[in-house]
mmCIF file of N, CA and C in Angstrom:
data_model
loop_
_atom_site.group_PDB
_atom_site.id
_atom_site.type_symbol
_atom_site.label_atom_id
_atom_site.label_comp_id
_atom_site.label_asym_id
_atom_site.label_seq_id
_atom_site.Cartn_x
_atom_site.Cartn_y
_atom_site.Cartn_z
ATOM 1 N N MET A 13 -1.396 -5.100 11.346
ATOM 2 C CA MET A 13 -0.673 -6.241 11.711
ATOM 3 C C MET A 13 0.512 -6.391 10.481
ATOM 4 N N LYS A 14 0.114 -6.083 9.590
ATOM 5 C CA LYS A 14 1.016 -6.127 8.448
ATOM 6 C C LYS A 14 2.062 -5.277 8.378
ATOM 7 N N ILE A 15 1.719 -3.981 9.057
ATOM 8 C CA ILE A 15 2.724 -2.974 9.172
ATOM 9 C C ILE A 15 3.974 -3.651 9.988
ATOM 10 N N VAL A 16 3.279 -4.199 11.055
ATOM 11 C CA VAL A 16 4.574 -4.535 12.446
ATOM 12 C C VAL A 16 5.266 -5.658 11.782
ATOM 13 N N ILE A 17 4.920 -6.532 10.856
ATOM 14 C CA ILE A 17 5.296 -7.611 10.209
ATOM 15 C C ILE A 17 6.557 -7.126 9.271
ATOM 16 N N THR A 18 6.175 -6.061 8.684
ATOM 17 C CA THR A 18 7.020 -5.586 7.633
ATOM 18 C C THR A 18 7.893 -4.953 8.177
ATOM 19 N N MET A 19 7.866 -4.241 9.240
ATOM 20 C CA MET A 19 9.066 -3.504 10.042
ATOM 21 C C MET A 19 9.660 -4.755 11.122
ATOM 22 N N MET A 20 9.420 -5.680 11.412
ATOM 23 C CA MET A 20 10.200 -6.398 11.821
ATOM 24 C C MET A 20 10.959 -7.098 11.046
ATOM 25 N N ILE A 21 10.645 -7.521 9.671
ATOM 26 C CA ILE A 21 11.368 -8.312 8.359
ATOM 27 C C ILE A 21 12.603 -7.298 8.024
ATOM 28 N N MET A 22 11.917 -6.151 8.199
ATOM 29 C CA MET A 22 13.281 -4.746 7.922
ATOM 30 C C MET A 22 14.200 -4.637 8.685
ATOM 31 N N MET A 23 13.598 -4.699 9.911
ATOM 32 C CA MET A 23 14.879 -4.716 10.973
ATOM 33 C C MET A 23 15.660 -6.205 11.158
ATOM 34 N N MET A 24 15.209 -7.325 10.904
ATOM 35 C CA MET A 24 15.629 -8.442 10.529
ATOM 36 C C MET A 24 16.955 -8.154 9.603
ATOM 37 N N MET A 25 16.326 -7.858 8.507
ATOM 38 C CA MET A 25 17.279 -7.652 7.489
ATOM 39 C C MET A 25 18.294 -6.694 7.559
ATOM 40 N N MET A 26 18.350 -5.541 8.565
ATOM 41 C CA MET A 26 19.406 -4.520 8.801
ATOM 42 C C MET A 26 20.406 -5.576 9.649
ATOM 43 N N MET A 27 19.858 -6.315 10.615
ATOM 44 C CA MET A 27 20.657 -7.111 11.755
ATOM 45 C C MET A 27 21.526 -7.812 10.671
ATOM 46 N N MET A 28 21.039 -8.760 9.461
ATOM 47 C CA MET A 28 21.358 -9.681 8.859
ATOM 48 C C MET A 28 22.640 -8.888 8.255
ATOM 49 N N MET A 29 22.255 -7.784 7.793
ATOM 50 C CA MET A 29 23.386 -7.092 6.928
ATOM 51 C C MET A 29 24.906 -6.985 7.741
ATOM 52 N N MET A 30 24.668 -6.692 9.261
ATOM 53 C CA MET A 30 25.637 -6.402 9.823
ATOM 54 C C MET A 30 26.436 -7.720 10.327
ATOM 55 N N VAL A 31 25.721 -9.091 10.208
ATOM 56 C CA VAL A 31 26.133 -10.315 10.442
ATOM 57 C C VAL A 31 27.250 -10.735 9.315
ATOM 58 N N VAL A 32 26.525 -10.587 8.170
ATOM 59 C CA VAL A 32 26.901 -11.077 6.982
ATOM 60 C C VAL A 32 28.043 -10.010 6.634
ATOM 61 N N GLY A 33 27.972 -8.946 6.799
ATOM 62 C CA GLY A 33 29.421 -7.672 6.536
ATOM 63 C C GLY A 33 29.351 -8.060 4.692
ATOM 64 N N SER A 34 30.554 -7.206 4.515
ATOM 65 C CA SER A 34 30.724 -6.645 3.339
ATOM 66 C C SER A 34 32.093 -6.962 2.838
ATOM 67 N N ASN A 35 32.438 -7.152 1.400
ATOM 68 C CA ASN A 35 33.607 -7.181 1.050
ATOM 69 C C ASN A 35 34.007 -5.937 -0.071
ATOM 70 N N ALA A 36 35.307 -5.489 0.386
ATOM 71 C CA ALA A 36 35.518 -4.020 0.055
ATOM 72 C C ALA A 36 35.897 -3.949 -1.252
ATOM 73 N N ALA A 37 36.159 -5.467 -2.039
ATOM 74 C CA ALA A 37 36.558 -5.324 -3.223
ATOM 75 C C ALA A 37 35.434 -5.945 -4.016
ATOM 76 N N GLY A 38 34.376 -5.817 -3.851
ATOM 77 C CA GLY A 38 33.172 -6.304 -4.291
ATOM 78 C C GLY A 38 31.746 -6.041 -3.891
ATOM 79 N N VAL A 39 30.747 -6.774 -3.863
ATOM 80 C CA VAL A 39 29.674 -6.457 -3.697
ATOM 81 C C VAL A 39 29.662 -6.480 -2.068
ATOM 82 N N SER A 40 28.625 -5.491 -1.520
ATOM 83 C CA SER A 40 28.420 -5.730 -0.165
ATOM 84 C C SER A 40 27.053 -6.215 -0.145
ATOM 85 N N CYS A 41 26.985 -7.510 0.870
ATOM 86 C CA CYS A 41 25.805 -7.902 1.053
ATOM 87 C C CYS A 41 24.595 -6.952 1.550
ATOM 88 N N GLY A 42 25.253 -6.349 2.314
ATOM 89 C CA GLY A 42 24.213 -5.090 2.900
ATOM 90 C C GLY A 42 23.515 -4.471 1.936
ATOM 91 N N ASP A 43 24.253 -4.016 0.812
ATOM 92 C CA ASP A 43 23.829 -3.365 -0.361
ATOM 93 C C ASP A 43 23.095 -4.281 -0.981
ATOM 94 N N VAL A 44 23.020 -5.395 -0.994
ATOM 95 C CA VAL A 44 22.055 -6.274 -1.557
ATOM 96 C C VAL A 44 20.944 -6.501 -0.962
ATOM 97 N N VAL A 45 20.946 -6.706 0.201
ATOM 98 C CA VAL A 45 19.521 -6.537 1.265
ATOM 99 C C VAL A 45 19.043 -5.220 1.119
ATOM 100 N N SER A 46 19.778 -3.943 1.132
ATOM 101 C CA SER A 46 18.905 -2.853 1.394
ATOM 102 C C SER A 46 18.242 -2.671 -0.075
ATOM 103 N N ALA A 47 18.795 -3.158 -1.244
ATOM 104 C CA ALA A 47 18.040 -3.013 -2.245
ATOM 105 C C ALA A 47 17.087 -4.020 -2.588
ATOM 106 N N LEU A 48 17.148 -4.731 -1.962
ATOM 107 C CA LEU A 48 15.577 -6.085 -1.809
ATOM 108 C C LEU A 48 14.803 -5.560 -0.619
ATOM 109 N N ILE A 49 14.493 -4.553 0.091
ATOM 110 C CA ILE A 49 13.820 -4.361 1.240
ATOM 111 C C ILE A 49 12.379 -4.216 0.810
ATOM 112 N N PRO A 50 12.620 -2.976 -0.344
ATOM 113 C CA PRO A 50 11.159 -2.977 -0.878
ATOM 114 C C PRO A 50 10.732 -3.978 -1.152
ATOM 115 N N CYS A 51 11.388 -5.012 -1.656
ATOM 116 C CA CYS A 51 10.539 -6.114 -2.361
ATOM 117 C C CYS A 51 10.319 -7.172 -1.083
ATOM 118 N N GLY A 52 10.482 -6.587 -0.128
ATOM 119 C CA GLY A 52 10.347 -7.838 1.285
ATOM 120 C C GLY A 52 8.856 -8.528 1.076
ATOM 121 N N PRO A 53 7.906 -7.659 0.927
ATOM 122 C CA PRO A 53 6.320 -8.366 1.019
ATOM 123 C C PRO A 53 6.014 -9.029 -0.199
ATOM 124 N N TYR A 54 6.671 -8.907 -1.171
ATOM 125 C CA TYR A 54 6.598 -9.726 -2.520
ATOM 126 C C TYR A 54 7.287 -11.024 -2.454
ATOM 127 N N LEU A 55 8.703 -10.665 -1.675
ATOM 128 C CA LEU A 55 9.383 -12.066 -1.752
ATOM 129 C C LEU A 55 9.013 -13.122 -0.672
ATOM 130 N N LEU A 56 8.275 -12.595 0.305
ATOM 131 C CA LEU A 56 7.678 -13.395 1.290
ATOM 132 C C LEU A 56 6.735 -14.095 1.148
ATOM 133 N N GLY A 57 5.972 -13.625 0.298
ATOM 134 C CA GLY A 57 4.759 -13.968 -0.047
ATOM 135 C C GLY A 57 3.175 -13.282 0.734
ATOM 136 N N GLN A 58 3.997 -12.156 1.197
ATOM 137 C CA GLN A 58 2.869 -11.304 1.925
ATOM 138 C C GLN A 58 2.233 -10.092 1.204
ATOM 139 N N GLY A 59 2.546 -9.962 -0.155
ATOM 140 C CA GLY A 59 1.881 -8.629 -0.954
ATOM 141 C C GLY A 59 1.220 -9.268 -2.131
ATOM 142 N N ALA A 60 1.030 -8.621 -3.221
ATOM 143 C CA ALA A 60 0.348 -9.239 -4.542
ATOM 144 C C ALA A 60 1.342 -10.388 -5.017
ATOM 145 N N ASP A 61 0.632 -10.746 -6.465
ATOM 146 C CA ASP A 61 1.303 -11.697 -7.277
ATOM 147 C C ASP A 61 2.745 -11.275 -7.913
ATOM 148 N N LYS A 62 2.625 -9.813 -7.961
ATOM 149 C CA LYS A 62 3.536 -8.965 -8.620
ATOM 150 C C LYS A 62 4.427 -8.192 -7.588
ATOM 151 N N PRO A 63 5.990 -7.784 -7.905
ATOM 152 C CA PRO A 63 6.458 -7.191 -7.026
ATOM 153 C C PRO A 63 5.706 -5.366 -7.415
ATOM 154 N N SER A 64 5.932 -4.730 -6.409
ATOM 155 C CA SER A 64 5.387 -3.177 -6.743
ATOM 156 C C SER A 64 6.601 -2.533 -7.366
ATOM 157 N N ASP A 65 6.204 -1.187 -8.101
ATOM 158 C CA ASP A 65 7.041 -0.385 -8.608
ATOM 159 C C ASP A 65 8.321 0.276 -7.829
ATOM 160 N N GLU A 66 7.903 0.324 -6.247
ATOM 161 C CA GLU A 66 8.857 0.453 -5.576
ATOM 162 C C GLU A 66 9.989 -0.670 -5.490
ATOM 163 N N CYS A 67 9.354 -1.751 -5.532
ATOM 164 C CA CYS A 67 10.470 -2.853 -5.534
ATOM 165 C C CYS A 67 11.488 -2.722 -6.782
ATOM 166 N N CYS A 68 10.783 -2.975 -7.953
ATOM 167 C CA CYS A 68 11.323 -2.912 -9.109
ATOM 168 C C CYS A 68 12.485 -2.007 -9.564
ATOM 169 N N LYS A 69 11.931 -0.691 -8.957
ATOM 170 C CA LYS A 69 13.256 0.321 -9.050
ATOM 171 C C LYS A 69 14.257 0.238 -8.151
ATOM 172 N N SER A 70 13.932 -0.199 -6.660
ATOM 173 C CA SER A 70 15.161 -0.505 -5.985
ATOM 174 C C SER A 70 15.978 -1.675 -6.397
ATOM 175 N N ALA A 71 15.440 -2.483 -6.839
ATOM 176 C CA ALA A 71 16.051 -3.991 -7.351
ATOM 177 C C ALA A 71 17.067 -3.601 -8.520
ATOM 178 N N GLN A 72 16.353 -2.658 -9.471
ATOM 179 C CA GLN A 72 17.033 -2.383 -10.381
ATOM 180 C C GLN A 72 18.646 -1.890 -10.056
ATOM 181 N N GLY A 73 18.919 -1.413 -9.049
ATOM 182 C CA GLY A 73 20.410 -1.060 -8.563
ATOM 183 C C GLY A 73 21.382 -2.314 -8.335
ATOM 184 N N LEU A 74 20.549 -3.845 -8.295
ATOM 185 C CA LEU A 74 21.401 -4.754 -8.398
ATOM 186 C C LEU A 74 22.320 -4.901 -9.985
ATOM 187 N N ASN A 75 21.616 -4.426 -10.617
ATOM 188 C CA ASN A 75 22.150 -4.233 -11.948
ATOM 189 C C ASN A 75 23.768 -4.121 -12.318
ATOM 190 N N LYS A 76 23.775 -2.887 -11.307
ATOM 191 C CA LYS A 76 24.824 -2.368 -11.060
ATOM 192 C C LYS A 76 26.132 -2.851 -10.463
ATOM 193 N N MET A 77 25.588 -4.209 -9.772
ATOM 194 C CA MET A 77 26.122 -4.765 -8.859
ATOM 195 C C MET A 77 26.925 -6.095 -9.339
ATOM 196 N N VAL A 78 26.831 -6.523 -10.910
ATOM 197 C CA VAL A 78 27.015 -7.639 -11.340
ATOM 198 C C VAL A 78 28.074 -7.486 -12.745
ATOM 199 N N ALA A 79 29.300 -6.241 -12.496
ATOM 200 C CA ALA A 79 30.023 -6.109 -13.591
ATOM 201 C C ALA A 79 31.020 -7.192 -13.668
ATOM 202 N N THR A 80 31.334 -7.895 -12.677
ATOM 203 C CA THR A 80 32.417 -8.678 -12.776
ATOM 204 C C THR A 80 31.909 -9.953 -12.441
ATOM 205 N N VAL A 81 32.908 -11.051 -12.911
ATOM 206 C CA VAL A 81 32.591 -12.853 -12.470
ATOM 207 C C VAL A 81 32.533 -12.536 -10.850
ATOM 208 N N THR A 82 33.462 -12.046 -10.059
ATOM 209 C CA THR A 82 33.403 -12.190 -8.630
ATOM 210 C C THR A 82 32.353 -11.579 -8.073
ATOM 211 N N MET A 83 31.970 -10.153 -8.543
ATOM 212 C CA MET A 83 30.822 -9.558 -8.082
ATOM 213 C C MET A 83 29.380 -10.591 -8.234
ATOM 214 N N ARG A 84 29.044 -11.044 -9.386
ATOM 215 C CA ARG A 84 27.909 -11.838 -9.845
ATOM 216 C C ARG A 84 28.213 -12.920 -8.600
ATOM 217 N N ARG A 85 29.469 -13.725 -8.240
ATOM 218 C CA ARG A 85 29.407 -14.748 -7.826
ATOM 219 C C ARG A 85 29.075 -14.218 -5.733
ATOM 220 N N GLN A 86 29.489 -13.120 -5.844
ATOM 221 C CA GLN A 86 29.297 -12.245 -4.409
ATOM 222 C C GLN A 86 27.667 -12.427 -4.275
ATOM 223 N N LEU A 87 27.335 -11.498 -5.207
ATOM 224 C CA LEU A 87 25.828 -11.394 -5.434
ATOM 225 C C LEU A 87 24.809 -12.657 -4.945
ATOM 226 N N CYS A 88 25.389 -13.509 -5.571
ATOM 227 C CA CYS A 88 24.558 -15.084 -5.643
ATOM 228 C C CYS A 88 25.009 -15.618 -4.276
ATOM 229 N N GLU A 89 26.177 -15.597 -3.459
ATOM 230 C CA GLU A 89 26.002 -16.017 -2.371
ATOM 231 C C GLU A 89 25.504 -14.964 -1.464
ATOM 232 N N CYS A 90 25.292 -14.072 -1.258
ATOM 233 C CA CYS A 90 24.634 -12.987 -0.571
ATOM 234 C C CYS A 90 23.473 -13.498 -0.595
ATOM 235 N N MET A 91 22.504 -13.845 -1.487
ATOM 236 C CA MET A 91 21.175 -14.461 -1.941
ATOM 237 C C MET A 91 20.798 -15.819 -1.353
ATOM 238 N N GLU A 92 22.038 -16.275 -1.365
ATOM 239 C CA GLU A 92 21.813 -17.628 -0.906
ATOM 240 C C GLU A 92 22.017 -17.707 0.599
ATOM 241 N N GLN A 93 22.679 -16.878 1.269
ATOM 242 C CA GLN A 93 23.177 -16.837 2.846
ATOM 243 C C GLN A 93 21.740 -16.158 3.184
ATOM 244 N N THR A 94 21.040 -15.220 2.701
ATOM 245 C CA THR A 94 20.223 -14.341 3.567
ATOM 246 C C THR A 94 19.098 -14.775 3.211
ATOM 247 N N GLY A 95 18.707 -14.942 1.938
ATOM 248 C CA GLY A 95 17.147 -15.567 1.415
ATOM 249 C C GLY A 95 16.391 -16.652 2.409
ATOM 250 N N PRO A 96 16.864 -17.715 2.865
ATOM 251 C CA PRO A 96 16.287 -18.574 3.183
ATOM 252 C C PRO A 96 16.230 -18.072 4.818
ATOM 253 N N SER A 97 16.935 -17.514 5.641
ATOM 254 C CA SER A 97 16.530 -17.067 6.999
ATOM 255 C C SER A 97 15.623 -15.920 6.792
ATOM 256 N N PHE A 98 15.158 -15.187 5.963
ATOM 257 C CA PHE A 98 14.323 -14.510 5.854
ATOM 258 C C PHE A 98 12.928 -14.925 5.258
ATOM 259 N N GLY A 99 13.012 -15.987 4.880
ATOM 260 C CA GLY A 99 11.649 -16.515 4.174
ATOM 261 C C GLY A 99 11.515 -16.258 3.143
ATOM 262 N N VAL A 100 12.326 -16.060 2.249
ATOM 263 C CA VAL A 100 12.171 -15.890 1.005
ATOM 264 C C VAL A 100 11.488 -17.060 0.100
ATOM 265 N N GLU A 101 10.497 -16.726 -0.282
ATOM 266 C CA GLU A 101 9.932 -18.145 -1.457
ATOM 267 C C GLU A 101 10.327 -18.217 -2.620
ATOM 268 N N PRO A 102 11.425 -19.331 -2.768
ATOM 269 C CA PRO A 102 12.270 -19.166 -3.904
ATOM 270 C C PRO A 102 11.324 -18.810 -5.437
ATOM 271 N N LYS A 103 10.181 -19.420 -5.413
ATOM 272 C CA LYS A 103 9.785 -19.216 -6.877
ATOM 273 C C LYS A 103 9.144 -17.791 -6.897
ATOM 274 N N ARG A 104 9.138 -17.055 -6.178
ATOM 275 C CA ARG A 104 8.765 -15.710 -6.091
ATOM 276 C C ARG A 104 10.366 -14.861 -6.547
ATOM 277 N N ALA A 105 11.405 -15.157 -5.690
ATOM 278 C CA ALA A 105 12.782 -15.015 -5.688
ATOM 279 C C ALA A 105 13.126 -15.070 -7.548
ATOM 280 N N SER A 106 12.944 -16.298 -7.911
ATOM 281 C CA SER A 106 13.365 -16.698 -9.156
ATOM 282 C C SER A 106 12.508 -15.668 -10.575
ATOM 283 N N GLY A 107 11.289 -15.249 -9.712
ATOM 284 C CA GLY A 107 10.373 -14.299 -10.874
ATOM 285 C C GLY A 107 10.625 -13.131 -10.761
ATOM 286 N N LEU A 108 11.735 -12.642 -9.988
ATOM 287 C CA LEU A 108 11.808 -11.139 -9.508
ATOM 288 C C LEU A 108 12.567 -10.506 -11.067
ATOM 289 N N PRO A 109 13.855 -11.329 -11.225
ATOM 290 C CA PRO A 109 14.233 -10.638 -12.418
ATOM 291 C C PRO A 109 13.481 -10.604 -13.929
ATOM 292 N N SER A 110 12.672 -11.174 -14.135
ATOM 293 C CA SER A 110 11.897 -10.792 -15.421
ATOM 294 C C SER A 110 10.551 -9.677 -14.888
ATOM 295 N N TYR A 111 9.909 -9.787 -13.915
ATOM 296 C CA TYR A 111 9.147 -8.709 -13.463
ATOM 297 C C TYR A 111 9.648 -7.280 -13.515
ATOM 298 N N CYS A 112 10.900 -7.319 -12.969
ATOM 299 C CA CYS A 112 11.426 -6.164 -12.528
ATOM 300 C C CYS A 112 12.523 -5.775 -13.798
ATOM 301 N N ARG A 113 12.503 -6.655 -14.791
ATOM 302 C CA ARG A 113 13.673 -6.307 -16.134
ATOM 303 C C ARG A 113 15.078 -6.217 -15.531
ATOM 304 N N LEU A 114 15.399 -7.034 -14.957
ATOM 305 C CA LEU A 114 16.777 -7.117 -14.037
ATOM 306 C C LEU A 114 17.607 -7.716 -15.131
ATOM 307 N N LYS A 115 18.946 -7.397 -15.280
ATOM 308 C CA LYS A 115 20.023 -8.059 -16.123
ATOM 309 C C LYS A 115 20.910 -8.846 -15.250
ATOM 310 N N LEU A 116 20.615 -9.628 -14.514
ATOM 311 C CA LEU A 116 21.827 -9.928 -13.675
ATOM 312 C C LEU A 116 22.340 -11.163 -14.286
ATOM 313 N N ASP A 117 22.333 -11.540 -15.149
ATOM 314 C CA ASP A 117 23.349 -13.156 -16.092
ATOM 315 C C ASP A 117 23.491 -13.896 -14.683
ATOM 316 N N ILE A 118 23.019 -13.942 -13.700
ATOM 317 C CA ILE A 118 23.109 -15.071 -12.770
ATOM 318 C C ILE A 118 21.484 -15.977 -12.668
ATOM 319 N N PRO A 119 21.603 -17.104 -11.961
ATOM 320 C CA PRO A 119 20.342 -17.507 -11.881
ATOM 321 C C PRO A 119 19.796 -17.024 -10.415
ATOM 322 N N VAL A 120 18.759 -16.653 -10.380
ATOM 323 C CA VAL A 120 18.151 -16.314 -8.978
ATOM 324 C C VAL A 120 17.656 -17.520 -8.341
ATOM 325 N N SER A 121 18.202 -18.090 -7.607
ATOM 326 C CA SER A 121 17.708 -19.329 -6.889
ATOM 327 C C SER A 121 18.348 -19.093 -5.132
ATOM 328 N N LEU A 122 17.828 -20.172 -4.453
ATOM 329 C CA LEU A 122 18.393 -19.945 -3.178
ATOM 330 C C LEU A 122 19.176 -21.295 -3.414
ATOM 331 N N HIS A 123 19.453 -21.758 -4.261
ATOM 332 C CA HIS A 123 20.054 -23.266 -4.347
ATOM 333 C C HIS A 123 20.971 -23.507 -5.573
ATOM 334 N N THR A 124 21.828 -22.374 -5.732
ATOM 335 C CA THR A 124 22.842 -22.244 -7.049
ATOM 336 C C THR A 124 24.424 -22.592 -6.490
ATOM 337 N N ASN A 125 24.985 -22.838 -7.091
ATOM 338 C CA ASN A 125 26.461 -23.324 -6.989
ATOM 339 C C ASN A 125 26.874 -21.934 -7.392
ATOM 340 N N CYS A 126 27.212 -20.953 -6.678
ATOM 341 C CA CYS A 126 27.617 -19.642 -6.654
ATOM 342 C C CYS A 126 29.221 -19.674 -7.573
ATOM 343 N N SER A 127 29.873 -20.868 -7.212
ATOM 344 C CA SER A 127 31.319 -20.918 -7.704
ATOM 345 C C SER A 127 31.169 -21.292 -9.174
ATOM 346 N N LEU A 128 30.038 -21.498 -9.881
ATOM 347 C CA LEU A 128 30.162 -22.079 -11.334
ATOM 348 C C LEU A 128 29.818 -20.758 -11.752
ATOM 349 N N ILE A 129 29.275 -19.664 -11.407
ATOM 350 C CA ILE A 129 28.749 -18.434 -12.314
ATOM 351 C C ILE A 129 29.854 -17.751 -12.946
ATOM 352 N N LYS A 130 29.657 -17.840 -14.037
ATOM 353 C CA LYS A 130 31.034 -17.183 -15.200
ATOM 354 C C LYS A 130 30.674 -15.457 -15.138
#
């Protein structure tokens, strides 16, 4: 049953990538969602208390997506748009950077004012 739920979540994420789209001059929301697919069970509270090694390895690709202020804001906006629709648990989302040693320099929250990110 867990496999079926995980597959459904991945399909929803892929569909959301098509809806949210991408920005040719910056961060593609599809790339963000793709990087976080292995983290789905952790972010949704369906897995262990810590993200898997596969999740962290994939999520570390986000470090490359935050080189400019524009990119950081786009990453933030993508997380705000997609997180709630997938049922991401805010506490788990905010813990991901420390568990996976991400250097995002942005607050990971579903309620961040992305326009204030520097």
